[in-house]
XYZ file of C-alpha atoms in Angstrom:
645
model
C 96.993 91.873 136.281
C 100.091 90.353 137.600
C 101.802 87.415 136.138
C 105.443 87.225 137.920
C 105.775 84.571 140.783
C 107.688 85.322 143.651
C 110.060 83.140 144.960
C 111.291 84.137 148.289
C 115.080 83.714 148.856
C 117.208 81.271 105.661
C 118.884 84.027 107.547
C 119.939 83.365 110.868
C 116.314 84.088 113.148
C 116.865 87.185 114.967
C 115.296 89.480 117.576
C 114.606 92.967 115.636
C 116.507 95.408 118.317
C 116.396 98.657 115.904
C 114.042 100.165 114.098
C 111.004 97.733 112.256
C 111.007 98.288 108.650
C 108.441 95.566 108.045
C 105.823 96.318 105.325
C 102.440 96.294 105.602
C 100.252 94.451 103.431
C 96.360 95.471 104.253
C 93.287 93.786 103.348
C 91.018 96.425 104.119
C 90.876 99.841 104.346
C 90.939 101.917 107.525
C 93.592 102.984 109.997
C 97.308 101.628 109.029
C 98.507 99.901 112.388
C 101.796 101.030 114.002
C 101.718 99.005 116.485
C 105.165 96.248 117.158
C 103.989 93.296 114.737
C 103.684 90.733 117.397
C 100.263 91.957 117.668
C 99.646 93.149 113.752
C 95.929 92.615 112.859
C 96.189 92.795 109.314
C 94.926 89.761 107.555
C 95.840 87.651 104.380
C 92.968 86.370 101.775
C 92.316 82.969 101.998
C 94.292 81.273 98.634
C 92.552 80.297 95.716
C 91.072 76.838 96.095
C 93.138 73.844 94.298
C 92.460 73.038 90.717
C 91.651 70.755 89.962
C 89.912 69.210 92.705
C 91.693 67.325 95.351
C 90.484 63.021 96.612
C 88.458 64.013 99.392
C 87.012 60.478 100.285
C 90.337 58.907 101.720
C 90.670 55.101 102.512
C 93.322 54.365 105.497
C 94.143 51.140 105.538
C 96.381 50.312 108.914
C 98.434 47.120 109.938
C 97.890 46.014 113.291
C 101.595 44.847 113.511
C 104.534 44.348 111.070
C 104.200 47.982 109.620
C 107.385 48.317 107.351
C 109.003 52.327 107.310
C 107.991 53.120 110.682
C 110.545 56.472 112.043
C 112.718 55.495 114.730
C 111.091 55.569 118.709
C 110.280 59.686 119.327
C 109.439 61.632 122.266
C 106.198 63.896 123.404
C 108.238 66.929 123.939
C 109.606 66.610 120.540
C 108.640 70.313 119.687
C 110.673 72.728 121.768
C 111.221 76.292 121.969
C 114.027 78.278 121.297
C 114.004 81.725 123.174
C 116.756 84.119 122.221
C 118.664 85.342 125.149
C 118.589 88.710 125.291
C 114.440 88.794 125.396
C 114.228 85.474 128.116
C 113.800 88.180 130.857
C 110.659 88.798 129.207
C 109.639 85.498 128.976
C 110.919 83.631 131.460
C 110.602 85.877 134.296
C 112.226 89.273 135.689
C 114.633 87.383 137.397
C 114.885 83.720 139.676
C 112.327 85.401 142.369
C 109.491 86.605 139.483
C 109.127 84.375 137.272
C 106.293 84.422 134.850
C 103.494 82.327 135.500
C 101.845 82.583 132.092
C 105.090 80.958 130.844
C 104.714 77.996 133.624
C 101.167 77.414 132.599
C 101.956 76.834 129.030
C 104.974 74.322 129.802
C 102.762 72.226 132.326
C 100.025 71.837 129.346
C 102.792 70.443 127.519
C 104.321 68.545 130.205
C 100.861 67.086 130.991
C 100.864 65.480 127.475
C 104.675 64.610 126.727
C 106.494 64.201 130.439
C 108.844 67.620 129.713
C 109.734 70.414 127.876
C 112.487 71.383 125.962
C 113.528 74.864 126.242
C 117.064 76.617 124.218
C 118.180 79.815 125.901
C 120.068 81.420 122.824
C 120.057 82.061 119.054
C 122.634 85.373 117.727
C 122.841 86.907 121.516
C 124.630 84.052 122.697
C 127.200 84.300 120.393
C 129.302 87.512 122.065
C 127.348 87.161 125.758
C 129.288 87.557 128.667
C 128.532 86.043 132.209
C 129.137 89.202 134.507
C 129.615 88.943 138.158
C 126.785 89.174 140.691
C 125.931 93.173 140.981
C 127.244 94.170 137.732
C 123.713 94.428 136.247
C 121.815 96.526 138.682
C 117.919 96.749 139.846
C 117.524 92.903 140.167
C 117.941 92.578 136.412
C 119.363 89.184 134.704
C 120.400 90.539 131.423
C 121.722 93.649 130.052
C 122.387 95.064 125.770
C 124.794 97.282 124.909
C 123.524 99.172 121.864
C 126.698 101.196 121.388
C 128.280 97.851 120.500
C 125.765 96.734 117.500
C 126.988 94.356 114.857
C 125.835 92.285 111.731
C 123.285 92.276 109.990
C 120.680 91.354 112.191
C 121.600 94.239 114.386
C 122.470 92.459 117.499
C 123.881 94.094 120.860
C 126.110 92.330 122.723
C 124.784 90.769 125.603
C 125.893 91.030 129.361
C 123.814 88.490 131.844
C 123.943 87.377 135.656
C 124.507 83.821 136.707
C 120.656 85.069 138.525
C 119.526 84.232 134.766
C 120.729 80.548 135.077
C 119.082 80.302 138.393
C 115.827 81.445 137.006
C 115.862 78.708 134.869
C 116.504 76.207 137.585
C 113.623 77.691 139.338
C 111.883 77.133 136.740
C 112.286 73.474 136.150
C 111.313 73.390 139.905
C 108.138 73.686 138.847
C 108.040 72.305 135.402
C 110.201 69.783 133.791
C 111.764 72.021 131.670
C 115.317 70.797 130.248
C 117.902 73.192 129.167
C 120.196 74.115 126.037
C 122.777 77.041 125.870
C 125.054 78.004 124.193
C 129.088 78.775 124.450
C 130.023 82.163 122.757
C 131.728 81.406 119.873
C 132.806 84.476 118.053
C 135.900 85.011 119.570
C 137.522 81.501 120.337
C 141.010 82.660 122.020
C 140.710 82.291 124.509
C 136.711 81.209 124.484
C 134.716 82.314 127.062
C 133.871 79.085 129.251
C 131.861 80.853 132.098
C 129.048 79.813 131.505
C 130.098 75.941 130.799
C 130.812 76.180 134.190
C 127.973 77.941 135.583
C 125.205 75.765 133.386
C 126.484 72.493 134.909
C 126.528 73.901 138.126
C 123.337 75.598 138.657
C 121.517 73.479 135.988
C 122.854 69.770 136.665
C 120.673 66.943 135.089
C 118.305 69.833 133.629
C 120.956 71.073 131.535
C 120.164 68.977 128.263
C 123.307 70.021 126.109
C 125.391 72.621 125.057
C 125.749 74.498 121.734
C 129.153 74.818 120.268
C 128.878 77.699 117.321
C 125.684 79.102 115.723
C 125.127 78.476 112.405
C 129.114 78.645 111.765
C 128.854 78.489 107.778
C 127.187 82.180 108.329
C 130.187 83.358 110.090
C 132.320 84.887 107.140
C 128.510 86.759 105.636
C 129.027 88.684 108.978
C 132.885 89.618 109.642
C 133.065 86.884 111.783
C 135.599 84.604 110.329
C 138.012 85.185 106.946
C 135.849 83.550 103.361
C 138.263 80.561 103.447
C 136.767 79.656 107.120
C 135.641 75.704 106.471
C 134.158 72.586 108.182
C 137.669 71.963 109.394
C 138.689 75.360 110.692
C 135.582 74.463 113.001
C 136.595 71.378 113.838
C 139.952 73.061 114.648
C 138.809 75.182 117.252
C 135.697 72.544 118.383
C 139.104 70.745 119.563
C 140.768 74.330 121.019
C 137.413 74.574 123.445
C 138.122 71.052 124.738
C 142.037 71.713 125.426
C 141.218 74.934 126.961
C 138.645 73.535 128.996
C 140.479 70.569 129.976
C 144.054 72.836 131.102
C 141.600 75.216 133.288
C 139.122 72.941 135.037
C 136.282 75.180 133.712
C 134.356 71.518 133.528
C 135.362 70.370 136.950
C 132.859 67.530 136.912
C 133.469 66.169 133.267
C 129.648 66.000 132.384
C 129.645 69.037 130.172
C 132.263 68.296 128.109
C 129.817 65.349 127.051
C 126.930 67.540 125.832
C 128.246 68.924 123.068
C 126.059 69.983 120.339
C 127.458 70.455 116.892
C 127.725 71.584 113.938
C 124.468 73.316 114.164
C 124.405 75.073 110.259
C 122.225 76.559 108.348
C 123.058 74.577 105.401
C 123.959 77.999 103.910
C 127.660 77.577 102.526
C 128.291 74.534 104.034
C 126.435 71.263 103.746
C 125.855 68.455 106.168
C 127.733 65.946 104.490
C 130.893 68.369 103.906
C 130.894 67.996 107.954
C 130.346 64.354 108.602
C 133.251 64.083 105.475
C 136.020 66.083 108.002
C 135.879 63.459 110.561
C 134.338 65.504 112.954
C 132.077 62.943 114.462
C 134.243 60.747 114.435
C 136.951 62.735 116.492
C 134.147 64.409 118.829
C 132.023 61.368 119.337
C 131.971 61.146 122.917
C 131.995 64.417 123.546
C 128.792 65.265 121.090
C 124.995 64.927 122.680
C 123.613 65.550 119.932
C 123.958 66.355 115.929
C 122.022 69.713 115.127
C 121.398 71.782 111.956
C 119.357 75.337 111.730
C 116.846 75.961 108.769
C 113.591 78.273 107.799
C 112.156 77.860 104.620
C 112.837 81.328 103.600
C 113.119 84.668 104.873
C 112.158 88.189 105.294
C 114.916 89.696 105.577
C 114.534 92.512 102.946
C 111.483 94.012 104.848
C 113.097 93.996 108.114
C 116.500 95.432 107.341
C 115.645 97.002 103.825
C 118.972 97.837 101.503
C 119.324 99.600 98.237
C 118.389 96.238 96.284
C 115.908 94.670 98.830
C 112.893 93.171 97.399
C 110.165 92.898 99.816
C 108.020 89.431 99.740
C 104.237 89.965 99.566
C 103.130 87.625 102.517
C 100.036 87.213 99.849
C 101.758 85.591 96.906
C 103.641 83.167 98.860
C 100.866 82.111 101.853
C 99.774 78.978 99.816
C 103.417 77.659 99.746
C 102.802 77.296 103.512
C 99.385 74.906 102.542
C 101.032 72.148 101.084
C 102.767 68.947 102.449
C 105.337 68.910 99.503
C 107.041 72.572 100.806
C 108.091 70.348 104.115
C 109.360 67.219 102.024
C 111.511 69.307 99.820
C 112.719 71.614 102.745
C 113.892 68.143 104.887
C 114.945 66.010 101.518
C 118.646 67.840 102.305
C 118.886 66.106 105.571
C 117.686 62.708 105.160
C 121.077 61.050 104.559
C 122.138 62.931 107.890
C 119.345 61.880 109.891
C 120.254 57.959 108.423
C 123.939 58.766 109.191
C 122.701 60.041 112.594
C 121.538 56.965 113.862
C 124.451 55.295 112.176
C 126.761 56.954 114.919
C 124.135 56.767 117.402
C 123.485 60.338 117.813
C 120.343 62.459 118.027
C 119.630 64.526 115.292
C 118.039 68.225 115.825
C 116.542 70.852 113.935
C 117.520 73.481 116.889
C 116.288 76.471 115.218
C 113.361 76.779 112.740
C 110.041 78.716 112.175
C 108.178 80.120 109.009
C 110.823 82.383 108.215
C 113.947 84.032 109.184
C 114.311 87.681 109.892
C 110.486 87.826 112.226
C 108.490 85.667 109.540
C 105.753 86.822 107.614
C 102.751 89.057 108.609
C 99.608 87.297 108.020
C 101.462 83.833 107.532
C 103.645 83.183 110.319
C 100.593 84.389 113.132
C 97.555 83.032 111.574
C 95.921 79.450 111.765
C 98.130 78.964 108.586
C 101.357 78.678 110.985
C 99.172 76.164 113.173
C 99.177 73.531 110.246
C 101.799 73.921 109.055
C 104.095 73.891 112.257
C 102.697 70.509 113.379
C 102.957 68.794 109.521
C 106.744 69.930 109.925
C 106.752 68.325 113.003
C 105.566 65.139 112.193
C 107.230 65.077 109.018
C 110.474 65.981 110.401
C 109.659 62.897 113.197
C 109.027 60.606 109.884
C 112.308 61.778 108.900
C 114.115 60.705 112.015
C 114.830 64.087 113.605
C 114.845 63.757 117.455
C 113.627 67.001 118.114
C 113.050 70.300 116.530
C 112.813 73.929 118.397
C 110.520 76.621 117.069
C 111.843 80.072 117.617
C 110.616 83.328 119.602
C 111.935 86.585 119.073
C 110.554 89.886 120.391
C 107.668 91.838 120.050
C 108.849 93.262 116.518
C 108.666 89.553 115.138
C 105.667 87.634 113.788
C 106.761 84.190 114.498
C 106.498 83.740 117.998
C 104.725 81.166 119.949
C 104.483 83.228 122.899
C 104.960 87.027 121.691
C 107.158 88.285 124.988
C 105.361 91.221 126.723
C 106.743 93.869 129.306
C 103.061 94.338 129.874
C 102.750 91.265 131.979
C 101.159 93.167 135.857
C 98.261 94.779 133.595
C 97.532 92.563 130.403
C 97.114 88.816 129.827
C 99.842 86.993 127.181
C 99.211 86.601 123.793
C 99.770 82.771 122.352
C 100.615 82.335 118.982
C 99.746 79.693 116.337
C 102.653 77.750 116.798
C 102.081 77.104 120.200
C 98.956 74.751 119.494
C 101.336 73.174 116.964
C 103.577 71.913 120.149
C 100.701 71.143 122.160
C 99.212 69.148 119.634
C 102.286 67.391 118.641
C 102.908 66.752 122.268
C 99.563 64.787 122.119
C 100.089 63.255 118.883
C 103.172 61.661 120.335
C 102.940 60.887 123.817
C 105.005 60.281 126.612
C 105.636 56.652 125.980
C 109.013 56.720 124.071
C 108.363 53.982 121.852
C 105.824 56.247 119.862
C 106.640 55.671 115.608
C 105.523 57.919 113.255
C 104.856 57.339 109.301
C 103.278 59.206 106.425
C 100.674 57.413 105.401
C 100.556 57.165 101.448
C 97.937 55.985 99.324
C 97.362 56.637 95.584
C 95.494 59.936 94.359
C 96.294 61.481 97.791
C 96.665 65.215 98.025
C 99.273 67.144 99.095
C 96.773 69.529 100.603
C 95.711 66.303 102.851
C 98.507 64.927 104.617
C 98.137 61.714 106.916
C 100.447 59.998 109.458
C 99.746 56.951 111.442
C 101.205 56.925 114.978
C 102.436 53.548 116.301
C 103.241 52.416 119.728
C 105.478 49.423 120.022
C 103.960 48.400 116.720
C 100.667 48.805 116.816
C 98.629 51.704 115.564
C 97.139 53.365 118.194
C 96.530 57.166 116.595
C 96.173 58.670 112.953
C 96.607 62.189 112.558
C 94.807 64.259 109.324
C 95.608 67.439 107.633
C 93.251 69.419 105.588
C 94.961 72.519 104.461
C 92.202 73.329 102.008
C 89.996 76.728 102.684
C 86.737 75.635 102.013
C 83.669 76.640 104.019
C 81.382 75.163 101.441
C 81.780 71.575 102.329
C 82.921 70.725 99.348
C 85.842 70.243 100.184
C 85.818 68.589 103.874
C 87.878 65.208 104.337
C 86.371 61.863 104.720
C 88.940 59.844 106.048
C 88.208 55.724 106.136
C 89.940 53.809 108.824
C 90.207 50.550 108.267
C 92.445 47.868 110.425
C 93.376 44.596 109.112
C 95.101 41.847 111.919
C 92.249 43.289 114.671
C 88.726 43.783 115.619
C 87.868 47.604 114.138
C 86.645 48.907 117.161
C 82.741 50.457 117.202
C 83.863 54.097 117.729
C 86.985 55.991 117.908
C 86.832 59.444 119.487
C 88.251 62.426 117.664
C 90.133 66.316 119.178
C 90.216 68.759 116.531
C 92.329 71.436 115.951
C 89.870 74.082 114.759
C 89.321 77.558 112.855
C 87.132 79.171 110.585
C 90.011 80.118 108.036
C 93.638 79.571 107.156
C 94.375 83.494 107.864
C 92.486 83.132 111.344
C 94.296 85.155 113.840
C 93.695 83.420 117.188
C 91.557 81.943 118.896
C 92.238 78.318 117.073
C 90.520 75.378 119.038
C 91.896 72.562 120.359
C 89.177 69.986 121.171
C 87.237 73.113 121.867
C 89.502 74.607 124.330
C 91.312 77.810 123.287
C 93.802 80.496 124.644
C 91.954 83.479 123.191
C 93.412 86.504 121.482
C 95.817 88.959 122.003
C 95.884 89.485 125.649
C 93.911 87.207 126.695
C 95.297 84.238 128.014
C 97.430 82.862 131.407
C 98.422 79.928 129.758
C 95.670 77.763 130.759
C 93.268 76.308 128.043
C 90.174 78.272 128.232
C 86.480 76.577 127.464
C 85.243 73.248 127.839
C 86.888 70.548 126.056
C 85.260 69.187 123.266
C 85.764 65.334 121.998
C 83.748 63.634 119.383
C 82.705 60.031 119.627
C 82.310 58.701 116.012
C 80.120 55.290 115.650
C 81.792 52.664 113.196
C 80.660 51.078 110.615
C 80.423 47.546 111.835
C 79.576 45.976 108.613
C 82.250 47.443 106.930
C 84.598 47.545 109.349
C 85.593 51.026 108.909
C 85.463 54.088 110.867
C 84.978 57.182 108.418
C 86.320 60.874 109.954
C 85.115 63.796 108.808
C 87.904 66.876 108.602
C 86.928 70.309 107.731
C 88.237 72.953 105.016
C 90.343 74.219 107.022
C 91.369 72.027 110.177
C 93.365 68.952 111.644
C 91.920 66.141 113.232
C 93.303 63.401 115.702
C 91.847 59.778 115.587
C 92.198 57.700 119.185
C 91.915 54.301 118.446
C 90.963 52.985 121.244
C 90.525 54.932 125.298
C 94.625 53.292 126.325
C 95.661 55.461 123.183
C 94.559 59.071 124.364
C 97.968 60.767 125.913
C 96.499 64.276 127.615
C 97.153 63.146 130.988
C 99.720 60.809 130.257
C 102.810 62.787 130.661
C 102.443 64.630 134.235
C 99.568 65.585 136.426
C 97.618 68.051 135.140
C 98.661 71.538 136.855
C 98.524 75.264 136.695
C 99.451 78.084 138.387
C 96.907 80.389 139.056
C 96.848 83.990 138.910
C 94.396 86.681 139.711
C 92.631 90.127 139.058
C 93.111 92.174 142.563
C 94.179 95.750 142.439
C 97.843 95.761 143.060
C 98.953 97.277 146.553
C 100.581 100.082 145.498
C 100.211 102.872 143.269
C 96.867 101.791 142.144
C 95.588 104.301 139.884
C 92.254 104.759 137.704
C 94.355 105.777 134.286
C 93.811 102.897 131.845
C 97.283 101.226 132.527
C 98.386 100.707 128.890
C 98.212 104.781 128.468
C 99.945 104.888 131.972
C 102.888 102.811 131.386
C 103.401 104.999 127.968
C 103.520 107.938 129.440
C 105.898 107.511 131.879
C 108.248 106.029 129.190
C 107.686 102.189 129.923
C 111.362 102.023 131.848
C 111.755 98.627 132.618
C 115.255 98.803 133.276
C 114.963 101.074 136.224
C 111.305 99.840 137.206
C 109.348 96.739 137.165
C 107.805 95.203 134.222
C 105.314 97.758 133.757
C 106.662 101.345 134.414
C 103.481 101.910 137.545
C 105.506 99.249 139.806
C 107.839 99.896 142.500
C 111.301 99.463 142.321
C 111.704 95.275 142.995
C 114.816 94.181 145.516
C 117.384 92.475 144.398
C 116.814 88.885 146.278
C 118.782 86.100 146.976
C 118.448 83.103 144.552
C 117.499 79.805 145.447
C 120.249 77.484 144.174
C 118.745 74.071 144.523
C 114.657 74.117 145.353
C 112.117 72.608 146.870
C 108.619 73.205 146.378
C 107.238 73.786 149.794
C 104.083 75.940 149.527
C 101.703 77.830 147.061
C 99.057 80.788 147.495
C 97.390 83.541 145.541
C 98.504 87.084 147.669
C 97.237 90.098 145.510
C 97.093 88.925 142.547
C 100.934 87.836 142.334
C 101.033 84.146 142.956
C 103.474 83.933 145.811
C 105.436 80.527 146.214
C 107.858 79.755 149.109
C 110.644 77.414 148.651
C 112.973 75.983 150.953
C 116.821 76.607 150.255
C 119.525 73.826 149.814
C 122.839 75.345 149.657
């Protein structure tokens, strides 16, 4: 099957690009799987359930206006993705004229909901990439590693790429409102390398959202990068070098991306928020910052990736129920609520730009299972209640478990693979809307579980959405939510209708539900929902003026309060770009094509994604698009687009 379109004319996170070292922990016997973990299917036990028992019957009592505590006004697209660079030739596309359509699919479900996307191009790869002229890189390639040159601890190759990589991404947003982040090399910062300041603003224009000035700088001394005594100022320090050097070479002819700035972007590792704000740096880079960012995963898995003579390996088992429970995401945000106050206090933005369920490729059984579904979109909405702007899950490669998409170079002969975190954005995406003056607040009431998170979702004022958790792995019953809406200051309306985000366990792997749509299992999905969607009318209780919600042990559901408040369509059109199941053209053969593409060595960097493929031409990119026309040609979806030069 081919996926490409064709366009004529803790620890930092990491991609694992050496050996895997990541432990298996087995449920049942049988086979051991040696497989890359993106597609692991060991399994977890479910935890032990909560003793004592948890308030299941839970009264929510909502104000139809005057709501005190309400977050500040959020977005739809407020989950993101953050891709590192040196696997977004996987993911995005081959290059600007095959691009995946898998990965256009799942960004139009989410600009259907929320208006646009947020996509970061980056992570440790951007840090010592180098733009390269056209025809460096041969064979129609974007991107290019160096494994002779591989530093730190996360193993990472340097990184050569083709402006044909930025262009891609404009192609992209052609199609899909996808907005932009990158990021300026910062390792060595005399001179920096400004290329690609100049190339993002070029190519990109208004869909370049911001630039990102240093990743996770307080990390730089752990890895050689910069002396022990290397500080919030030294940062600041060369923060002001880039803008002198910038300024006496014209690398920014047009001034714009000078003001998109992202900074300080930590981990909160050996530096702190606060020990940033307290060198002035806002206050000296004001205009010139976008946006305020910070980096942090709740822990990390580090020793079973890169092992060590003292590395203790985490059993996914003993620490999966820490990923159940509302209180883990209070006391892993409590650091940066006097930055996201201070934020707004400077009128600034405030991002988490790089997060998942752990650092280092996350945790088998934990970080792919209906577990990471929860517990991604509580962050979310927690972190919204918390002020953040924004927040940008991360995707690796295949030797990772955390990914949202798990990148393939399988794409002409097997369907993608999407990953629990993915229905966290598109749920979140719904949650919020595309309005802009969506408000989000945990809802507390007395006796109320930390296994049972609520929020309330306000537009301009007025509750128009609750969202409920129920962490709890219970197929009894016994445990299943019964949520009571109530609304004081309006008429309780006679139903409300209800999506739920569905599975038969916490340790599910795939095929979640979301108002009974789903993307399937590994391999099985284009990006479009599959299955007919599924939403519950609940009657009220007109005497009583409540509306009581049931929630399953496990699952999540979300309460419309009345038909203006449901958001799926709200954001875009709906759209998708189909793909189909025709024999390829060429070199069509009756060898299973999994067993095919092993044997001749899967070479993707002389061939096509999948070894069987022809050698591709090296194009022309299309600088500035137009959609002009769309058809389905042998399985490839084949778009034409006129060129503005």
């Amino acid at each position: 099957m081919f996926f490409l379109l064709l366009i004529s004319t803790g620890r930092a996170a990491i991609t694992v690009y050496q050996a895997n070292n990541q432990a298996a922990f087995s449920t049942a016997a049988g086979a051991k799987y040696t497989g890359v973990a993106a597609y692991n299917p060991t399994s977890l036990s479910p935890p032990p359930l909560p003793s004592p028992t948890v308030l299941t019957t839970i009264p929510i009592n909502l104000e139809n206006s005057g709501t005190p505590n309400l977050s500040i006004k959020q977005k739809g697209s407020f989950i993101g993705f953050s891709i590192e660079m040196s696997v977004t030739n996987q993911v995005l596309g081959k290059n600007s004229t095959l691009i995946q359509v898998p990965f256009l699919n799942l960004m139009a479900n989410i600009q259907q909901r929320a208006g646009s996307v947020m996509v970061r191009v980056g992570g440790n790869t951007q840090e010592s990439a180098k733009l390269v002229d056209d025809g460096v890189i041969p064979d129609g390639r974007v991107l290019t590693k160096n494994h002779t040159g591989v530093t730190g601890t996360t193993q990472t190759p340097p990184l050569e790429f083709s402006r044909d990589l930025l262009y891609m991404m404009r192609n992209i947003s052609s199609f899909v409102n996808v907005h932009w982040f990158l990021g300026i090399p910062w390792f060595v910062t005399q001179p920096f390398d400004t290329k690609i300041i100049t190339a993002s603003q070029e190519i990109l224009g208004d869909y370049l959202l911001g630039l990102q000035a240093g990743n996770e700088p307080d990390m730089y001394h752990i890895h050689g990068h910069r002396n022990d005594s290397y500080s919030p100022f030294d940062y600041g320090g060369e923060f002001s070098d880039l803008l002198t050097q910038v300024s006496a070479t014209n690398a920014d002819p047009s001034g714009k991306a000078m003001k998109l700035l992202i900074g300080p972007n930590i981990a909160d590792f050996s530096w702190t928020p606060e020990q940033v704000w307290d060198s002035g740096f806002v206050d000296k880079f004001h205009d010139n910052l976008a946006f305020l960012a910070v980096e942090k995963y709740p822990r990390d898995n580090c020793a079973a990736m890169f092992g060590g003579p003292n590395a203790v390996v985490t059993d996914p088992q003993t620490i999966l129920p820490y990923y159940l429970t509302h209180d883990a995401h209070t006391k892993l945000l409590a650091p940066y609520l006097n930055s996201t106050t201070y934020a707004q206090k400077v009128d600034k933005p405030f991002l988490m730009f790089e997060t998942n369920t752990g650092s280092c490729g996350g945790f088998l059984g934990i970080s792919d299972s209906f577990t990471a579904a929860l517990w991604g979109l509580d962050y979310a909405l927690e972190m919204a209640h918390s002020n953040f702007s924004g927040a940008m899950f991360h995707l690796g490669g295949q030797n990772v478990f955390y990914n949202a998409t798990p990148p393939t170079n399988q794409s002409t002969f097997h369907q993608w693979t999407v990953g629990a975190l993915y229905y966290s954005a598109l749920v979140m995406a719904e949650v919020i809307g595309p309005s802009n003056n969506t408000q989000v607040i945990n809802y507390g009431v007395g006796g109320l579980s930390s296994y049972t998170p609520i929020y309330n979702i306000y537009e301009n004022g007025t509750p128009v959405r609750v969202a409920i958790f129920n962490y709890i792995d219970d197929p009894s019953g016994a445990n299943t939510v019964h949520a009571v809406i109530s609304l004081s200051g309006a008429t309780m309306p006679s139903s409300v209708k209800v999506k739920y985000l569905a599975a038969t366990t916490v340790v599910q792997k795939g095929g979640y539900t979301w108002a009974g749509q789903t993307f399937g299992k590994n391999f099985e999905s284009d990006g479009r929902p599959m299955g007919q969607e599924d939403i519950k009318t609940i009657n009220c209780d007109t005497t009583a003026k409540t509306c009581t919600v049931d929630v399953p042990a496990p699952g999540f559901a979300l309460v419309f309060l009345n038909d203006d408040a449901f958001t799926e369509d709200k954001g875009a059109p709906p759209m998708t770009f189909p793909t189909t199941a025709h024999t390829k053209t060429h070199n069509t053969a009756t060898v299973e094509p999994s067993v095919l593409a092993t044997s001749n060595g899967f070479r993707k960097s002389i061939h096509e994604l999948a070894g069987t493929s022809k050698p591709p031409s090296a194009a022309p990119r299309t600088a500035k698009s137009s959609l002009v026309a769309l058809s389905v040609v042998f399985g490839a979806v084949v778009v034409i687009l006129s060129r503005a030069m």
